PDB file of C-alpha atoms in Angstrom:
ATOM      1  CA  MET A1174       4.540  -9.374 -11.388  1.00  0.00           C
ATOM      2  CA  THR A1175       6.813  -6.445 -10.648  1.00  0.00           C
ATOM      3  CA  THR A1176       5.641  -3.116  -9.371  1.00  0.00           C
ATOM      4  CA  PRO A1177       6.541  -0.023 -11.373  1.00  0.00           C
ATOM      5  CA  PRO A1178       9.277   2.154  -9.869  1.00  0.00           C
ATOM      6  CA  LEU A1179       8.245   5.102  -7.754  1.00  0.00           C
ATOM      7  CA  SER A1180       8.475   8.431  -9.510  1.00  0.00           C
ATOM      8  CA  PRO A1181      10.181  11.325  -7.740  1.00  0.00           C
ATOM      9  CA  ASP A1182       6.799  13.035  -7.402  1.00  0.00           C
ATOM     10  CA  ARG A1183       5.252   9.949  -5.780  1.00  0.00           C
ATOM     11  CA  PHE A1184       8.222   9.561  -3.426  1.00  0.00           C
ATOM     12  CA  ARG A1185       7.950  13.204  -2.359  1.00  0.00           C
ATOM     13  CA  ALA A1186       4.180  12.905  -1.881  1.00  0.00           C
ATOM     14  CA  LEU A1187       4.651   9.857   0.351  1.00  0.00           C
ATOM     15  CA  VAL A1188       7.372  11.556   2.398  1.00  0.00           C
ATOM     16  CA  ASP A1189       5.196  14.678   2.698  1.00  0.00           C
ATOM     17  CA  ALA A1190       2.308  12.553   3.925  1.00  0.00           C
ATOM     18  CA  TYR A1191       4.147  10.087   6.190  1.00  0.00           C
ATOM     19  CA  GLY A1192       7.354  11.857   7.163  1.00  0.00           C
ATOM     20  CA  ALA A1193      10.968  10.741   7.150  1.00  0.00           C
ATOM     21  CA  ARG A1194      10.662   7.637   9.327  1.00  0.00           C
ATOM     22  CA  PRO A1195      10.472   4.445   7.255  1.00  0.00           C
ATOM     23  CA  ALA A1196       8.344   2.768   9.935  1.00  0.00           C
ATOM     24  CA  ASN A1197       5.591   5.278   9.122  1.00  0.00           C
ATOM     25  CA  TRP A1198       5.682   4.682   5.364  1.00  0.00           C
ATOM     26  CA  PRO A1199       3.061   2.444   3.738  1.00  0.00           C
ATOM     27  CA  SER A1200       4.386  -1.104   4.039  1.00  0.00           C
ATOM     28  CA  ASP A1201       3.723  -1.926   0.387  1.00  0.00           C
ATOM     29  CA  GLU A1202       5.818   1.045  -0.808  1.00  0.00           C
ATOM     30  CA  ARG A1203       8.499   0.971   1.896  1.00  0.00           C
ATOM     31  CA  PRO A1204      10.980  -1.269   0.005  1.00  0.00           C
ATOM     32  CA  GLN A1205      10.923   0.924  -3.104  1.00  0.00           C
ATOM     33  CA  MET A1206      11.252   4.059  -1.001  1.00  0.00           C
ATOM     34  CA  ALA A1207      14.235   2.588   0.854  1.00  0.00           C
ATOM     35  CA  ASP A1208      15.839   1.636  -2.469  1.00  0.00           C
ATOM     36  CA  LEU A1209      15.485   5.197  -3.722  1.00  0.00           C
ATOM     37  CA  VAL A1210      17.026   6.577  -0.531  1.00  0.00           C
ATOM     38  CA  ALA A1211      19.940   4.160  -0.936  1.00  0.00           C
ATOM     39  CA  THR A1212      20.574   5.010  -4.590  1.00  0.00           C
ATOM     40  CA  GLU A1213      19.362   8.548  -5.300  1.00  0.00           C
ATOM     41  CA  ALA A1214      20.798  11.786  -3.919  1.00  0.00           C
ATOM     42  CA  TRP A1215      17.532  13.649  -4.535  1.00  0.00           C
ATOM     43  CA  ALA A1216      15.647  11.103  -2.396  1.00  0.00           C
ATOM     44  CA  ARG A1217      18.167  11.484   0.458  1.00  0.00           C
ATOM     45  CA  ALA A1218      17.853  15.277   0.231  1.00  0.00           C
ATOM     46  CA  CYS A1219      14.061  14.998   0.355  1.00  0.00           C
ATOM     47  CA  LEU A1220      14.300  12.726   3.379  1.00  0.00           C
ATOM     48  CA  GLU A1221      16.745  15.048   5.170  1.00  0.00           C
ATOM     49  CA  GLU A1222      14.342  17.959   4.709  1.00  0.00           C
ATOM     50  CA  ALA A1223      11.439  15.869   5.986  1.00  0.00           C
ATOM     51  CA  ASP A1224      13.542  14.744   8.948  1.00  0.00           C
ATOM     52  CA  ARG A1225      14.137  18.383   9.953  1.00  0.00           C
ATOM     53  CA  LEU A1226      10.392  19.040   9.778  1.00  0.00           C
ATOM     54  CA  ASP A1227       9.647  15.880  11.781  1.00  0.00           C
ATOM     55  CA  ALA A1228      12.131  16.980  14.460  1.00  0.00           C
ATOM     56  CA  LEU A1229      10.548  20.435  14.627  1.00  0.00           C
ATOM     57  CA  MET A1230       7.064  18.970  14.935  1.00  0.00           C
ATOM     58  CA  ASP A1231       8.242  16.492  17.579  1.00  0.00           C
ATOM     59  CA  SER A1232       9.674  19.360  19.637  1.00  0.00           C
ATOM     60  CA  ALA A1233       6.450  21.396  19.589  1.00  0.00           C
ATOM     61  CA  PRO A1234       4.555  21.399  22.872  1.00  0.00           C
ATOM     62  CA  ILE A1235       1.261  19.576  23.076  1.00  0.00           C
ATOM     63  CA  LEU A1236      -1.382  22.121  23.896  1.00  0.00           C
ATOM     64  CA  GLY A1237      -3.863  19.737  25.401  1.00  0.00           C
ATOM     65  CA  ASP A1238      -7.607  19.780  25.183  1.00  0.00           C
ATOM     66  CA  ALA A1239      -8.794  21.742  22.135  1.00  0.00           C
ATOM     67  CA  GLY A1240     -11.880  22.956  23.987  1.00  0.00           C
ATOM     68  CA  ARG A1241      -9.774  24.401  26.784  1.00  0.00           C
ATOM     69  CA  VAL A1242      -7.505  26.132  24.253  1.00  0.00           C
ATOM     70  CA  ARG A1243     -10.520  27.547  22.405  1.00  0.00           C
ATOM     71  CA  ASP A1244     -12.009  28.845  25.670  1.00  0.00           C
ATOM     72  CA  ALA A1245      -8.710  30.522  26.605  1.00  0.00           C
ATOM     73  CA  VAL A1246      -8.455  32.199  23.201  1.00  0.00           C
ATOM     74  CA  LEU A1247     -12.028  33.453  23.375  1.00  0.00           C
ATOM     75  CA  ALA A1248     -11.539  34.709  26.934  1.00  0.00           C
ATOM     76  CA  ALA A1249      -8.446  36.680  25.856  1.00  0.00           C
ATOM     77  CA  ALA A1250     -10.064  38.133  22.726  1.00  0.00           C
ATOM     78  CA  PRO A1251     -11.200  41.737  22.744  1.00  0.00           C
ATOM     79  CA  LYS A1252     -14.881  42.089  23.601  1.00  0.00           C
ATOM     80  CA  MET A1253     -17.139  43.405  20.848  1.00  0.00           C
ATOM     81  CA  LEU A1254     -19.658  46.095  21.751  1.00  0.00           C
TER      82      LEU A1254
END
């Protein structure tokens, strides 16, 4: 039994969800995704865009404990009368 080819919309949805790194893609769809990247310019362009977003997200600082961040925001907020 062969699996149907991935549509461009499905490929984009998977890249949007899992990013540009093949190791993060669902293992059952990874071979088809890699084939599209190897053969289709639109898939490579989609992956390049996702790679830029991944790099930006990877460079963002980790803010730490959400409770501590919330407390700092509330402490800095103007006081209501």
